[in-house]
Amino acid sequence: MKNISTETAVLAVTILSTGMVYLDQSALNVAIPQIQESLNADVAGFQWILNIYILTLSVLLLIGGALGDRYGRVRVLIIGTLIFTIASVLCGFATNLEMLIVARGLQGVGGALLVPGGLAIINATVPPEQRGRTLGIWGTFSPLVVMLGPLVGGWLTTTLSWRAIFFINVPLGLLACWLAWRKVPESRDETATGPLDWPGVLTLMLGLGALLFGLIEGPQLGWVNALVLISIFVGLISLAAFVFIEARSPAPLMPLHLFRNRAFSGINALSLFHYLGLSS
């Protein structure tokens, strides 16, 4: 470990941390019958085991990236990985549906802090001449882990228990934290010196949270249900307010001019389809 290069350490940290997020989500799908039977969960309850993670991850993902830019990407990644690891332990020891739902929500919080840091750390710490190779290796592992997830989840569930799907994150998370702490240099956006864009943060959280809640509950409660309609309406109004605020903020949470860049917009579109596939 003493002679490990920065590039190798960065690759190991980003693959381990983001990899356990993708592995956990894709492996969990094959354990649905066992978890339902173990916790006496109905269909609606189990849907929230899956959806609460997507909800918290989506709401906080952009905020996690902003925190990394301001307070240190490695620091925020370590905190996110620790939160995800602790939440995984809580998931593994869950004795009822409610405990598992809360722990899954906490996993989403950890994921939102650690996922944005991977690409940013590679860009900030790996020399330009090695960056293309590093990004290629890192980019290959995400779909590979997603494909292997159901196989790993099925094997762990049949040979051990569905709880092992969560416990496997513990050694992965601890190793990622140790490597990041000891081997990866800290980086941050030196231009992000002002206060966090709190109006943008609040409107984004409310907008995404309300909209996703409405979309999640729509199939269960019905699309003309008052709670569903109000949630979607509040979400859309809040997101419109978020765009209005960002267009006028001196230090926006999401610089809107970036979407004029075709490469940036294309990457975000691909990421959207990736997460839609991961959550389906």
PDB file of N, CA and C in Angstrom, residues 5-84:
ATOM      1  N   SER A   5       0.171   4.258  -6.408  1.00  0.00           N
ATOM      2  CA  SER A   5       0.169   5.562  -7.065  1.00  0.00           C
ATOM      3  C   SER A   5      -1.134   6.302  -6.783  1.00  0.00           C
ATOM      4  N   THR A   6      -1.092   7.620  -7.011  1.00  0.00           N
ATOM      5  CA  THR A   6      -2.298   8.427  -6.810  1.00  0.00           C
ATOM      6  C   THR A   6      -3.407   7.977  -7.750  1.00  0.00           C
ATOM      7  N   GLU A   7      -3.046   7.699  -9.006  1.00  0.00           N
ATOM      8  CA  GLU A   7      -4.055   7.262  -9.975  1.00  0.00           C
ATOM      9  C   GLU A   7      -4.724   5.971  -9.527  1.00  0.00           C
ATOM     10  N   THR A   8      -3.921   5.011  -9.052  1.00  0.00           N
ATOM     11  CA  THR A   8      -4.473   3.736  -8.597  1.00  0.00           C
ATOM     12  C   THR A   8      -5.355   3.930  -7.376  1.00  0.00           C
ATOM     13  N   ALA A   9      -4.913   4.774  -6.443  1.00  0.00           N
ATOM     14  CA  ALA A   9      -5.705   5.033  -5.242  1.00  0.00           C
ATOM     15  C   ALA A   9      -7.031   5.693  -5.590  1.00  0.00           C
ATOM     16  N   VAL A  10      -6.989   6.681  -6.481  1.00  0.00           N
ATOM     17  CA  VAL A  10      -8.223   7.360  -6.897  1.00  0.00           C
ATOM     18  C   VAL A  10      -9.174   6.377  -7.567  1.00  0.00           C
ATOM     19  N   LEU A  11      -8.637   5.535  -8.444  1.00  0.00           N
ATOM     20  CA  LEU A  11      -9.468   4.532  -9.104  1.00  0.00           C
ATOM     21  C   LEU A  11     -10.107   3.588  -8.091  1.00  0.00           C
ATOM     22  N   ALA A  12      -9.297   3.100  -7.154  1.00  0.00           N
ATOM     23  CA  ALA A  12      -9.809   2.170  -6.152  1.00  0.00           C
ATOM     24  C   ALA A  12     -10.902   2.810  -5.309  1.00  0.00           C
ATOM     25  N   VAL A  13     -10.677   4.043  -4.876  1.00  0.00           N
ATOM     26  CA  VAL A  13     -11.656   4.733  -4.024  1.00  0.00           C
ATOM     27  C   VAL A  13     -12.956   4.967  -4.772  1.00  0.00           C
ATOM     28  N   THR A  14     -12.864   5.486  -5.987  1.00  0.00           N
ATOM     29  CA  THR A  14     -14.081   5.803  -6.734  1.00  0.00           C
ATOM     30  C   THR A  14     -14.841   4.546  -7.150  1.00  0.00           C
ATOM     31  N   ILE A  15     -14.118   3.497  -7.511  1.00  0.00           N
ATOM     32  CA  ILE A  15     -14.786   2.251  -7.899  1.00  0.00           C
ATOM     33  C   ILE A  15     -15.439   1.593  -6.690  1.00  0.00           C
ATOM     34  N   LEU A  16     -14.736   1.569  -5.552  1.00  0.00           N
ATOM     35  CA  LEU A  16     -15.297   0.948  -4.354  1.00  0.00           C
ATOM     36  C   LEU A  16     -16.516   1.706  -3.840  1.00  0.00           C
ATOM     37  N   SER A  17     -16.406   3.032  -3.753  1.00  0.00           N
ATOM     38  CA  SER A  17     -17.490   3.816  -3.156  1.00  0.00           C
ATOM     39  C   SER A  17     -18.722   3.858  -4.051  1.00  0.00           C
ATOM     40  N   THR A  18     -18.535   4.258  -5.308  1.00  0.00           N
ATOM     41  CA  THR A  18     -19.697   4.304  -6.195  1.00  0.00           C
ATOM     42  C   THR A  18     -20.159   2.900  -6.574  1.00  0.00           C
ATOM     43  N   GLY A  19     -19.217   1.959  -6.641  1.00  0.00           N
ATOM     44  CA  GLY A  19     -19.577   0.591  -6.987  1.00  0.00           C
ATOM     45  C   GLY A  19     -20.518  -0.040  -5.990  1.00  0.00           C
ATOM     46  N   MET A  20     -20.317   0.221  -4.700  1.00  0.00           N
ATOM     47  CA  MET A  20     -21.203  -0.400  -3.714  1.00  0.00           C
ATOM     48  C   MET A  20     -22.606   0.204  -3.777  1.00  0.00           C
ATOM     49  N   VAL A  21     -22.708   1.459  -4.227  1.00  0.00           N
ATOM     50  CA  VAL A  21     -24.028   2.061  -4.409  1.00  0.00           C
ATOM     51  C   VAL A  21     -24.783   1.347  -5.522  1.00  0.00           C
ATOM     52  N   TYR A  22     -24.121   1.157  -6.666  1.00  0.00           N
ATOM     53  CA  TYR A  22     -24.759   0.488  -7.794  1.00  0.00           C
ATOM     54  C   TYR A  22     -25.024  -0.984  -7.495  1.00  0.00           C
ATOM     55  N   LEU A  23     -24.076  -1.645  -6.841  1.00  0.00           N
ATOM     56  CA  LEU A  23     -24.238  -3.056  -6.508  1.00  0.00           C
ATOM     57  C   LEU A  23     -25.416  -3.258  -5.572  1.00  0.00           C
ATOM     58  N   ASP A  24     -25.521  -2.404  -4.570  1.00  0.00           N
ATOM     59  CA  ASP A  24     -26.588  -2.522  -3.586  1.00  0.00           C
ATOM     60  C   ASP A  24     -27.956  -2.394  -4.246  1.00  0.00           C
ATOM     61  N   GLN A  25     -28.100  -1.397  -5.109  1.00  0.00           N
ATOM     62  CA  GLN A  25     -29.394  -1.136  -5.726  1.00  0.00           C
ATOM     63  C   GLN A  25     -29.798  -2.237  -6.693  1.00  0.00           C
ATOM     64  N   SER A  26     -28.864  -2.707  -7.520  1.00  0.00           N
ATOM     65  CA  SER A  26     -29.204  -3.735  -8.505  1.00  0.00           C
ATOM     66  C   SER A  26     -29.356  -5.109  -7.863  1.00  0.00           C
ATOM     67  N   ALA A  27     -28.583  -5.385  -6.809  1.00  0.00           N
ATOM     68  CA  ALA A  27     -28.679  -6.684  -6.138  1.00  0.00           C
ATOM     69  C   ALA A  27     -29.955  -6.807  -5.324  1.00  0.00           C
ATOM     70  N   LEU A  28     -30.460  -5.681  -4.836  1.00  0.00           N
ATOM     71  CA  LEU A  28     -31.635  -5.711  -3.964  1.00  0.00           C
ATOM     72  C   LEU A  28     -32.876  -6.200  -4.694  1.00  0.00           C
ATOM     73  N   ASN A  29     -32.952  -5.957  -5.997  1.00  0.00           N
ATOM     74  CA  ASN A  29     -34.163  -6.309  -6.743  1.00  0.00           C
ATOM     75  C   ASN A  29     -34.470  -7.801  -6.709  1.00  0.00           C
ATOM     76  N   VAL A  30     -33.439  -8.637  -6.663  1.00  0.00           N
ATOM     77  CA  VAL A  30     -33.675 -10.083  -6.686  1.00  0.00           C
ATOM     78  C   VAL A  30     -34.063 -10.620  -5.311  1.00  0.00           C
ATOM     79  N   ALA A  31     -33.916  -9.805  -4.270  1.00  0.00           N
ATOM     80  CA  ALA A  31     -34.232 -10.256  -2.908  1.00  0.00           C
ATOM     81  C   ALA A  31     -35.632  -9.841  -2.469  1.00  0.00           C
ATOM     82  N   ILE A  32     -36.418  -9.302  -3.385  1.00  0.00           N
ATOM     83  CA  ILE A  32     -37.744  -8.789  -3.027  1.00  0.00           C
ATOM     84  C   ILE A  32     -38.613  -9.837  -2.330  1.00  0.00           C
ATOM     85  N   PRO A  33     -38.763 -11.055  -2.871  1.00  0.00           N
ATOM     86  CA  PRO A  33     -39.638 -12.030  -2.200  1.00  0.00           C
ATOM     87  C   PRO A  33     -39.172 -12.379  -0.784  1.00  0.00           C
ATOM     88  N   GLN A  34     -37.859 -12.534  -0.602  1.00  0.00           N
ATOM     89  CA  GLN A  34     -37.339 -12.902   0.717  1.00  0.00           C
ATOM     90  C   GLN A  34     -37.552 -11.781   1.736  1.00  0.00           C
ATOM     91  N   ILE A  35     -37.341 -10.542   1.325  1.00  0.00           N
ATOM     92  CA  ILE A  35     -37.539  -9.418   2.247  1.00  0.00           C
ATOM     93  C   ILE A  35     -39.011  -9.269   2.594  1.00  0.00           C
ATOM     94  N   GLN A  36     -39.884  -9.400   1.608  1.00  0.00           N
ATOM     95  CA  GLN A  36     -41.318  -9.303   1.868  1.00  0.00           C
ATOM     96  C   GLN A  36     -41.764 -10.359   2.869  1.00  0.00           C
ATOM     97  N   GLU A  37     -41.264 -11.571   2.693  1.00  0.00           N
ATOM     98  CA  GLU A  37     -41.643 -12.653   3.605  1.00  0.00           C
ATOM     99  C   GLU A  37     -41.053 -12.443   4.991  1.00  0.00           C
ATOM    100  N   SER A  38     -39.797 -12.009   5.060  1.00  0.00           N
ATOM    101  CA  SER A  38     -39.121 -11.844   6.344  1.00  0.00           C
ATOM    102  C   SER A  38     -39.733 -10.731   7.185  1.00  0.00           C
ATOM    103  N   LEU A  39     -40.117  -9.631   6.534  1.00  0.00           N
ATOM    104  CA  LEU A  39     -40.616  -8.461   7.266  1.00  0.00           C
ATOM    105  C   LEU A  39     -42.129  -8.301   7.164  1.00  0.00           C
ATOM    106  N   ASN A  40     -42.790  -9.281   6.553  1.00  0.00           N
ATOM    107  CA  ASN A  40     -44.252  -9.209   6.374  1.00  0.00           C
ATOM    108  C   ASN A  40     -44.666  -7.903   5.698  1.00  0.00           C
ATOM    109  N   ALA A  41     -43.972  -7.565   4.635  1.00  0.00           N
ATOM    110  CA  ALA A  41     -44.223  -6.301   3.942  1.00  0.00           C
ATOM    111  C   ALA A  41     -45.201  -6.513   2.793  1.00  0.00           C
ATOM    112  N   ASP A  42     -46.175  -5.607   2.675  1.00  0.00           N
ATOM    113  CA  ASP A  42     -47.069  -5.649   1.525  1.00  0.00           C
ATOM    114  C   ASP A  42     -46.397  -4.971   0.335  1.00  0.00           C
ATOM    115  N   VAL A  43     -47.065  -4.981  -0.804  1.00  0.00           N
ATOM    116  CA  VAL A  43     -46.472  -4.430  -2.025  1.00  0.00           C
ATOM    117  C   VAL A  43     -46.195  -2.939  -1.873  1.00  0.00           C
ATOM    118  N   ALA A  44     -47.153  -2.201  -1.312  1.00  0.00           N
ATOM    119  CA  ALA A  44     -46.979  -0.754  -1.146  1.00  0.00           C
ATOM    120  C   ALA A  44     -45.810  -0.447  -0.217  1.00  0.00           C
ATOM    121  N   GLY A  45     -45.696  -1.206   0.864  1.00  0.00           N
ATOM    122  CA  GLY A  45     -44.599  -0.989   1.804  1.00  0.00           C
ATOM    123  C   GLY A  45     -43.257  -1.286   1.181  1.00  0.00           C
ATOM    124  N   PHE A  46     -43.196  -2.373   0.410  1.00  0.00           N
ATOM    125  CA  PHE A  46     -41.910  -2.710  -0.188  1.00  0.00           C
ATOM    126  C   PHE A  46     -41.512  -1.709  -1.262  1.00  0.00           C
ATOM    127  N   GLN A  47     -42.489  -1.155  -1.961  1.00  0.00           N
ATOM    128  CA  GLN A  47     -42.159  -0.135  -2.955  1.00  0.00           C
ATOM    129  C   GLN A  47     -41.417   1.032  -2.318  1.00  0.00           C
ATOM    130  N   TRP A  48     -41.771   1.350  -1.068  1.00  0.00           N
ATOM    131  CA  TRP A  48     -41.089   2.459  -0.401  1.00  0.00           C
ATOM    132  C   TRP A  48     -39.678   2.084   0.034  1.00  0.00           C
ATOM    133  N   ILE A  49     -39.396   0.795   0.199  1.00  0.00           N
ATOM    134  CA  ILE A  49     -38.016   0.373   0.455  1.00  0.00           C
ATOM    135  C   ILE A  49     -37.135   0.740  -0.739  1.00  0.00           C
ATOM    136  N   LEU A  50     -37.673   0.593  -1.931  1.00  0.00           N
ATOM    137  CA  LEU A  50     -36.940   0.949  -3.144  1.00  0.00           C
ATOM    138  C   LEU A  50     -36.989   2.447  -3.419  1.00  0.00           C
ATOM    139  N   ASN A  51     -38.173   3.031  -3.250  1.00  0.00           N
ATOM    140  CA  ASN A  51     -38.371   4.418  -3.689  1.00  0.00           C
ATOM    141  C   ASN A  51     -37.777   5.458  -2.751  1.00  0.00           C
ATOM    142  N   ILE A  52     -37.713   5.174  -1.449  1.00  0.00           N
ATOM    143  CA  ILE A  52     -37.173   6.170  -0.517  1.00  0.00           C
ATOM    144  C   ILE A  52     -35.700   6.429  -0.820  1.00  0.00           C
ATOM    145  N   TYR A  53     -35.005   5.408  -1.283  1.00  0.00           N
ATOM    146  CA  TYR A  53     -33.598   5.575  -1.652  1.00  0.00           C
ATOM    147  C   TYR A  53     -33.469   6.485  -2.869  1.00  0.00           C
ATOM    148  N   ILE A  54     -34.261   6.212  -3.904  1.00  0.00           N
ATOM    149  CA  ILE A  54     -34.240   7.040  -5.112  1.00  0.00           C
ATOM    150  C   ILE A  54     -34.636   8.468  -4.781  1.00  0.00           C
ATOM    151  N   LEU A  55     -35.608   8.630  -3.888  1.00  0.00           N
ATOM    152  CA  LEU A  55     -36.099   9.962  -3.525  1.00  0.00           C
ATOM    153  C   LEU A  55     -35.008  10.787  -2.848  1.00  0.00           C
ATOM    154  N   THR A  56     -34.389  10.240  -1.805  1.00  0.00           N
ATOM    155  CA  THR A  56     -33.363  10.999  -1.081  1.00  0.00           C
ATOM    156  C   THR A  56     -32.115  11.212  -1.932  1.00  0.00           C
ATOM    157  N   LEU A  57     -31.741  10.212  -2.718  1.00  0.00           N
ATOM    158  CA  LEU A  57     -30.572  10.358  -3.593  1.00  0.00           C
ATOM    159  C   LEU A  57     -30.794  11.466  -4.615  1.00  0.00           C
ATOM    160  N   SER A  58     -31.963  11.464  -5.249  1.00  0.00           N
ATOM    161  CA  SER A  58     -32.245  12.450  -6.292  1.00  0.00           C
ATOM    162  C   SER A  58     -32.316  13.863  -5.730  1.00  0.00           C
ATOM    163  N   VAL A  59     -32.952  14.009  -4.572  1.00  0.00           N
ATOM    164  CA  VAL A  59     -33.142  15.333  -3.980  1.00  0.00           C
ATOM    165  C   VAL A  59     -31.812  15.949  -3.560  1.00  0.00           C
ATOM    166  N   LEU A  60     -30.886  15.122  -3.073  1.00  0.00           N
ATOM    167  CA  LEU A  60     -29.659  15.642  -2.465  1.00  0.00           C
ATOM    168  C   LEU A  60     -28.424  15.535  -3.347  1.00  0.00           C
ATOM    169  N   LEU A  61     -28.543  14.934  -4.527  1.00  0.00           N
ATOM    170  CA  LEU A  61     -27.363  14.665  -5.354  1.00  0.00           C
ATOM    171  C   LEU A  61     -26.638  15.948  -5.754  1.00  0.00           C
ATOM    172  N   LEU A  62     -27.367  16.919  -6.245  1.00  0.00           N
ATOM    173  CA  LEU A  62     -26.750  18.178  -6.667  1.00  0.00           C
ATOM    174  C   LEU A  62     -26.144  18.920  -5.481  1.00  0.00           C
ATOM    175  N   ILE A  63     -26.818  18.840  -4.336  1.00  0.00           N
ATOM    176  CA  ILE A  63     -26.318  19.494  -3.127  1.00  0.00           C
ATOM    177  C   ILE A  63     -25.024  18.828  -2.665  1.00  0.00           C
ATOM    178  N   GLY A  64     -24.948  17.504  -2.782  1.00  0.00           N
ATOM    179  CA  GLY A  64     -23.725  16.795  -2.423  1.00  0.00           C
ATOM    180  C   GLY A  64     -22.541  17.247  -3.247  1.00  0.00           C
ATOM    181  N   GLY A  65     -22.756  17.477  -4.543  1.00  0.00           N
ATOM    182  CA  GLY A  65     -21.679  17.982  -5.384  1.00  0.00           C
ATOM    183  C   GLY A  65     -21.232  19.372  -4.982  1.00  0.00           C
ATOM    184  N   ALA A  66     -22.200  20.235  -4.635  1.00  0.00           N
ATOM    185  CA  ALA A  66     -21.864  21.601  -4.215  1.00  0.00           C
ATOM    186  C   ALA A  66     -21.081  21.604  -2.908  1.00  0.00           C
ATOM    187  N   LEU A  67     -21.447  20.727  -1.981  1.00  0.00           N
ATOM    188  CA  LEU A  67     -20.722  20.642  -0.709  1.00  0.00           C
ATOM    189  C   LEU A  67     -19.282  20.184  -0.936  1.00  0.00           C
ATOM    190  N   GLY A  68     -19.091  19.234  -1.852  1.00  0.00           N
ATOM    191  CA  GLY A  68     -17.741  18.777  -2.156  1.00  0.00           C
ATOM    192  C   GLY A  68     -16.883  19.875  -2.750  1.00  0.00           C
ATOM    193  N   ASP A  69     -17.469  20.683  -3.632  1.00  0.00           N
ATOM    194  CA  ASP A  69     -16.721  21.789  -4.235  1.00  0.00           C
ATOM    195  C   ASP A  69     -16.265  22.793  -3.184  1.00  0.00           C
ATOM    196  N   ARG A  70     -17.083  23.014  -2.163  1.00  0.00           N
ATOM    197  CA  ARG A  70     -16.779  24.043  -1.171  1.00  0.00           C
ATOM    198  C   ARG A  70     -15.922  23.533  -0.023  1.00  0.00           C
ATOM    199  N   TYR A  71     -16.219  22.352   0.468  1.00  0.00           N
ATOM    200  CA  TYR A  71     -15.588  21.882   1.708  1.00  0.00           C
ATOM    201  C   TYR A  71     -14.590  20.748   1.513  1.00  0.00           C
ATOM    202  N   GLY A  72     -14.358  20.345   0.269  1.00  0.00           N
ATOM    203  CA  GLY A  72     -13.386  19.294   0.000  1.00  0.00           C
ATOM    204  C   GLY A  72     -14.066  18.048  -0.533  1.00  0.00           C
ATOM    205  N   ARG A  73     -13.695  17.648  -1.746  1.00  0.00           N
ATOM    206  CA  ARG A  73     -14.369  16.513  -2.383  1.00  0.00           C
ATOM    207  C   ARG A  73     -14.054  15.195  -1.684  1.00  0.00           C
ATOM    208  N   VAL A  74     -12.804  15.025  -1.270  1.00  0.00           N
ATOM    209  CA  VAL A  74     -12.437  13.785  -0.581  1.00  0.00           C
ATOM    210  C   VAL A  74     -13.133  13.710   0.772  1.00  0.00           C
ATOM    211  N   ARG A  75     -13.171  14.821   1.489  1.00  0.00           N
ATOM    212  CA  ARG A  75     -13.826  14.852   2.797  1.00  0.00           C
ATOM    213  C   ARG A  75     -15.305  14.487   2.682  1.00  0.00           C
ATOM    214  N   VAL A  76     -15.996  15.096   1.719  1.00  0.00           N
ATOM    215  CA  VAL A  76     -17.421  14.824   1.551  1.00  0.00           C
ATOM    216  C   VAL A  76     -17.640  13.391   1.079  1.00  0.00           C
ATOM    217  N   LEU A  77     -16.757  12.886   0.212  1.00  0.00           N
ATOM    218  CA  LEU A  77     -16.881  11.494  -0.228  1.00  0.00           C
ATOM    219  C   LEU A  77     -16.713  10.533   0.944  1.00  0.00           C
ATOM    220  N   ILE A  78     -15.742  10.803   1.814  1.00  0.00           N
ATOM    221  CA  ILE A  78     -15.541   9.941   2.987  1.00  0.00           C
ATOM    222  C   ILE A  78     -16.765   9.977   3.894  1.00  0.00           C
ATOM    223  N   ILE A  79     -17.295  11.177   4.145  1.00  0.00           N
ATOM    224  CA  ILE A  79     -18.489  11.295   4.990  1.00  0.00           C
ATOM    225  C   ILE A  79     -19.659  10.539   4.361  1.00  0.00           C
ATOM    226  N   GLY A  80     -19.847  10.715   3.050  1.00  0.00           N
ATOM    227  CA  GLY A  80     -20.929  10.015   2.374  1.00  0.00           C
ATOM    228  C   GLY A  80     -20.763   8.507   2.416  1.00  0.00           C
ATOM    229  N   THR A  81     -19.528   8.038   2.232  1.00  0.00           N
ATOM    230  CA  THR A  81     -19.269   6.599   2.269  1.00  0.00           C
ATOM    231  C   THR A  81     -19.512   6.034   3.662  1.00  0.00           C
ATOM    232  N   LEU A  82     -19.110   6.775   4.696  1.00  0.00           N
ATOM    233  CA  LEU A  82     -19.370   6.328   6.067  1.00  0.00           C
ATOM    234  C   LEU A  82     -20.867   6.271   6.354  1.00  0.00           C
ATOM    235  N   ILE A  83     -21.601   7.299   5.920  1.00  0.00           N
ATOM    236  CA  ILE A  83     -23.055   7.298   6.122  1.00  0.00           C
ATOM    237  C   ILE A  83     -23.686   6.110   5.408  1.00  0.00           C
ATOM    238  N   PHE A  84     -23.266   5.866   4.171  1.00  0.00           N
ATOM    239  CA  PHE A  84     -23.817   4.745   3.409  1.00  0.00           C
ATOM    240  C   PHE A  84     -23.486   3.416   4.085  1.00  0.00           C
TER     241      PHE A  84
END
